[in-house]
PDB file of C-alpha atoms in Angstrom:
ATOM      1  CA  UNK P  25      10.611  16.983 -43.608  1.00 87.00           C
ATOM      2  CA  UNK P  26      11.837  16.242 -40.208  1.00 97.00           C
ATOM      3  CA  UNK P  27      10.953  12.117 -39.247  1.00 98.00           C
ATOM      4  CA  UNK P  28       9.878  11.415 -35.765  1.00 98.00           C
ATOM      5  CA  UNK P  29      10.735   7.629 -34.271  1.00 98.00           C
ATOM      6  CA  UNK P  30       9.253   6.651 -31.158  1.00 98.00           C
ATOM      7  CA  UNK P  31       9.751   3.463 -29.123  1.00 98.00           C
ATOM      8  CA  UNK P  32       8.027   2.009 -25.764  1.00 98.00           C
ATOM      9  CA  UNK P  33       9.899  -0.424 -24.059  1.00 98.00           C
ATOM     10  CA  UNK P  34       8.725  -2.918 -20.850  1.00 98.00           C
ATOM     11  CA  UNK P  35      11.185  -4.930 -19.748  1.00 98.00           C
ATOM     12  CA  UNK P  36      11.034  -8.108 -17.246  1.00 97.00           C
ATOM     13  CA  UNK P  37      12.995  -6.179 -14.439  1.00 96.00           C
ATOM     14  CA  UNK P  38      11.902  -2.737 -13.995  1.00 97.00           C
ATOM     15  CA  UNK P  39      15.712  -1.495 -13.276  1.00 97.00           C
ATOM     16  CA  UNK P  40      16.656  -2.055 -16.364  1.00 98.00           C
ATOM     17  CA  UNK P  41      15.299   0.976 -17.643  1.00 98.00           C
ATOM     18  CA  UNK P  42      18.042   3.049 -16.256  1.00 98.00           C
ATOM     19  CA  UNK P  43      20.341   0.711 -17.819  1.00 98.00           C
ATOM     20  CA  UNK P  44      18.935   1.269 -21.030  1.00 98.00           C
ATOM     21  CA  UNK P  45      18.608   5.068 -20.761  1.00 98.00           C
ATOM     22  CA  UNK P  46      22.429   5.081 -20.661  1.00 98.00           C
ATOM     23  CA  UNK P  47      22.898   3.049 -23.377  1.00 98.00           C
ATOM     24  CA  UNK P  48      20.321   4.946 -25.785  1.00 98.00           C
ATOM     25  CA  UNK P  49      21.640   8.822 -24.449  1.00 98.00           C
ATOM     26  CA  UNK P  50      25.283   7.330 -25.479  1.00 98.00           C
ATOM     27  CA  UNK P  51      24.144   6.506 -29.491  1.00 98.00           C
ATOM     28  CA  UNK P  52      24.244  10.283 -30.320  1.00 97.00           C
ATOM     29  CA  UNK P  53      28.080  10.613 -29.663  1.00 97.00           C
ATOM     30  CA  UNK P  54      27.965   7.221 -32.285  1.00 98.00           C
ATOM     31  CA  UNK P  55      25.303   8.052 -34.816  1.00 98.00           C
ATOM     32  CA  UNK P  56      25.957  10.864 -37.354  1.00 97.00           C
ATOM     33  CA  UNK P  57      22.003  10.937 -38.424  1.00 98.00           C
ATOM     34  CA  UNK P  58      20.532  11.201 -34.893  1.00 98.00           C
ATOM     35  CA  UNK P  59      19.753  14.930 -34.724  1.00 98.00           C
ATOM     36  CA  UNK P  60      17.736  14.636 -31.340  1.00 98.00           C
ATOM     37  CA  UNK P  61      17.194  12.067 -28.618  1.00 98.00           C
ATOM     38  CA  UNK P  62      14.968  11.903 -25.633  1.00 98.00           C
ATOM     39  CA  UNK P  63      14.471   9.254 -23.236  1.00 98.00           C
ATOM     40  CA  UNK P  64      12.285   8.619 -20.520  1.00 98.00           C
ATOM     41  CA  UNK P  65      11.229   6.330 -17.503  1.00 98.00           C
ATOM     42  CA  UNK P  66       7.854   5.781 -16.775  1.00 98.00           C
ATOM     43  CA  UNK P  67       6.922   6.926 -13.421  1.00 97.00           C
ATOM     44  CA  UNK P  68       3.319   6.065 -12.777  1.00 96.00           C
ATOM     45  CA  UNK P  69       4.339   2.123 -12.966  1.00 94.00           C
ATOM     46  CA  UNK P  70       0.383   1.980 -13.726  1.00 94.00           C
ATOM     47  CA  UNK P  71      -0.724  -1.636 -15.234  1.00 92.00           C
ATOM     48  CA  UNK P  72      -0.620  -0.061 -19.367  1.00 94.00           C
ATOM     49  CA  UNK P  73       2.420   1.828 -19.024  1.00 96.00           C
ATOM     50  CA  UNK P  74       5.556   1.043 -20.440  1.00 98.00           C
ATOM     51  CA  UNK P  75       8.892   1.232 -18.624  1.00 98.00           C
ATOM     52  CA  UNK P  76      10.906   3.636 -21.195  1.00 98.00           C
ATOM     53  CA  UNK P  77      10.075   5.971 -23.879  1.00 98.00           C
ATOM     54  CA  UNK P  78      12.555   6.443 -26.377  1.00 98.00           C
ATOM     55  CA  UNK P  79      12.405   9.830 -28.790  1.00 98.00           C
ATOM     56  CA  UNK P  80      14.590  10.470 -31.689  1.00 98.00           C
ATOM     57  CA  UNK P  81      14.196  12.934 -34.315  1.00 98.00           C
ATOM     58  CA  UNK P  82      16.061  12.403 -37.946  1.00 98.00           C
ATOM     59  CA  UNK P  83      16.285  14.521 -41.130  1.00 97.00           C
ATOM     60  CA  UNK P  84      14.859  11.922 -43.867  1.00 97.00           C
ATOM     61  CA  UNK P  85      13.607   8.587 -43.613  1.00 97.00           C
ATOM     62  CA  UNK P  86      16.554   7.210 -45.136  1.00 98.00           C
ATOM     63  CA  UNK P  87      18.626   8.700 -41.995  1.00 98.00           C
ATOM     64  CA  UNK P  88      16.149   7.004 -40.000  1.00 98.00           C
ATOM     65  CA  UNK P  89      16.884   3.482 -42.623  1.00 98.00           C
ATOM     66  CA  UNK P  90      20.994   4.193 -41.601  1.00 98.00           C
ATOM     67  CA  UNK P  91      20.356   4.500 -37.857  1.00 98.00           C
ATOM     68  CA  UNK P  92      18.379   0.972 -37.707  1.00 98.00           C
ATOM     69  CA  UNK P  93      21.256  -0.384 -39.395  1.00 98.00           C
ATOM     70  CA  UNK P  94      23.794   1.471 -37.505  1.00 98.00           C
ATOM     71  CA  UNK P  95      26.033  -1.380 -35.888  1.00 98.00           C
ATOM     72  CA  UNK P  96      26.265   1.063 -32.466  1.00 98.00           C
ATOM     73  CA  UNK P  97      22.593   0.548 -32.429  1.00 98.00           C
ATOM     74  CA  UNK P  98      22.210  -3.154 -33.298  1.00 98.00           C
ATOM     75  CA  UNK P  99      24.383  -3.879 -30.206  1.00 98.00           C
ATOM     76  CA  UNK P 100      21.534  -2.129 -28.050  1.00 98.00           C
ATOM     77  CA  UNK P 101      18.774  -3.564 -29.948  1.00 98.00           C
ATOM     78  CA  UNK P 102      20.765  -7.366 -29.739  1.00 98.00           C
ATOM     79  CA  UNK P 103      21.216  -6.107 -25.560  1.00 98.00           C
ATOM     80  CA  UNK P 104      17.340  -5.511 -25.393  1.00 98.00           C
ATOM     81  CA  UNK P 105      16.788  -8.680 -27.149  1.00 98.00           C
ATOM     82  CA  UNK P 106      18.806 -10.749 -24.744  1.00 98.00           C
ATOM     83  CA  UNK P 107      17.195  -8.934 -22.001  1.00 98.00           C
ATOM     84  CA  UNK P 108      13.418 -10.308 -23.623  1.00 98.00           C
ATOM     85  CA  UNK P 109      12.352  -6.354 -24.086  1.00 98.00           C
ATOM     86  CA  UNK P 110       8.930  -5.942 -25.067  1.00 98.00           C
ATOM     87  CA  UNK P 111       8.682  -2.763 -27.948  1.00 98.00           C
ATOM     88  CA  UNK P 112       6.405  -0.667 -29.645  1.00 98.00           C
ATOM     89  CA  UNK P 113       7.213   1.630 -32.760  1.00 98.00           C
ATOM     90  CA  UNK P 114       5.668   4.318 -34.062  1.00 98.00           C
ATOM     91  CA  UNK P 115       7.360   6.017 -36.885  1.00 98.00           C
ATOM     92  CA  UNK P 116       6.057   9.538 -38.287  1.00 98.00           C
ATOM     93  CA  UNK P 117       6.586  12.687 -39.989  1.00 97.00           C
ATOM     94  CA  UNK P 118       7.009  16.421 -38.160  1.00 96.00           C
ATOM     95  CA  UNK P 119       4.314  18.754 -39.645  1.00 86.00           C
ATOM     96  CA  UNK P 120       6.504  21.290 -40.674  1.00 78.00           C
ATOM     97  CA  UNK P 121       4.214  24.423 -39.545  1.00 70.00           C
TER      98      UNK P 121
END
């Protein structure tokens, strides 16, 4: 079964987004388990949205386990960090019908 793994982001400077869209959309040339990856900036800039959606899509949830782990991506996640990046995760299995 397929394993979904979302993230919203805010950040304290709105610009950053696109900044961070480059960074994410470069971790599938890195990342052997990242079979899919999506990422998007807000638009609406409404009072609850979020800057950035970030969508990727692994096989198994120990994929998912490698890719947190991944050292490509804990340089992004130590960048968002620095940057004081405000997330939300939500982690979930694809029905597969």
């Amino acid at each position: 079964m397929m394993i979904r793994h979302i993230v919203f982001m805010k950040f304290p400077n709105f610009d950053l987004a696109y900044t961070a869209k480059e960074k994410f959309l470069s971790m599938k040339e890195h990342i052997e388990e990242l079979k899919a990856i999506e990422v998007g900036i807000d638009f609406s800039r409404s009072e609850r949205s979020f800057d950035l959606a970030l969508v990727t899509t692994f096989e198994t949830k120990e994929d998912l386990e490698s890719y947190r782990i991944h050292p490509y991506h804990q340089q992004i996640v130590k960048w968002l960090k620095e940057n004081n990046t405000q997330t939300k995760v939500v982690d979930y299995e694809l029905d597969p019908s």
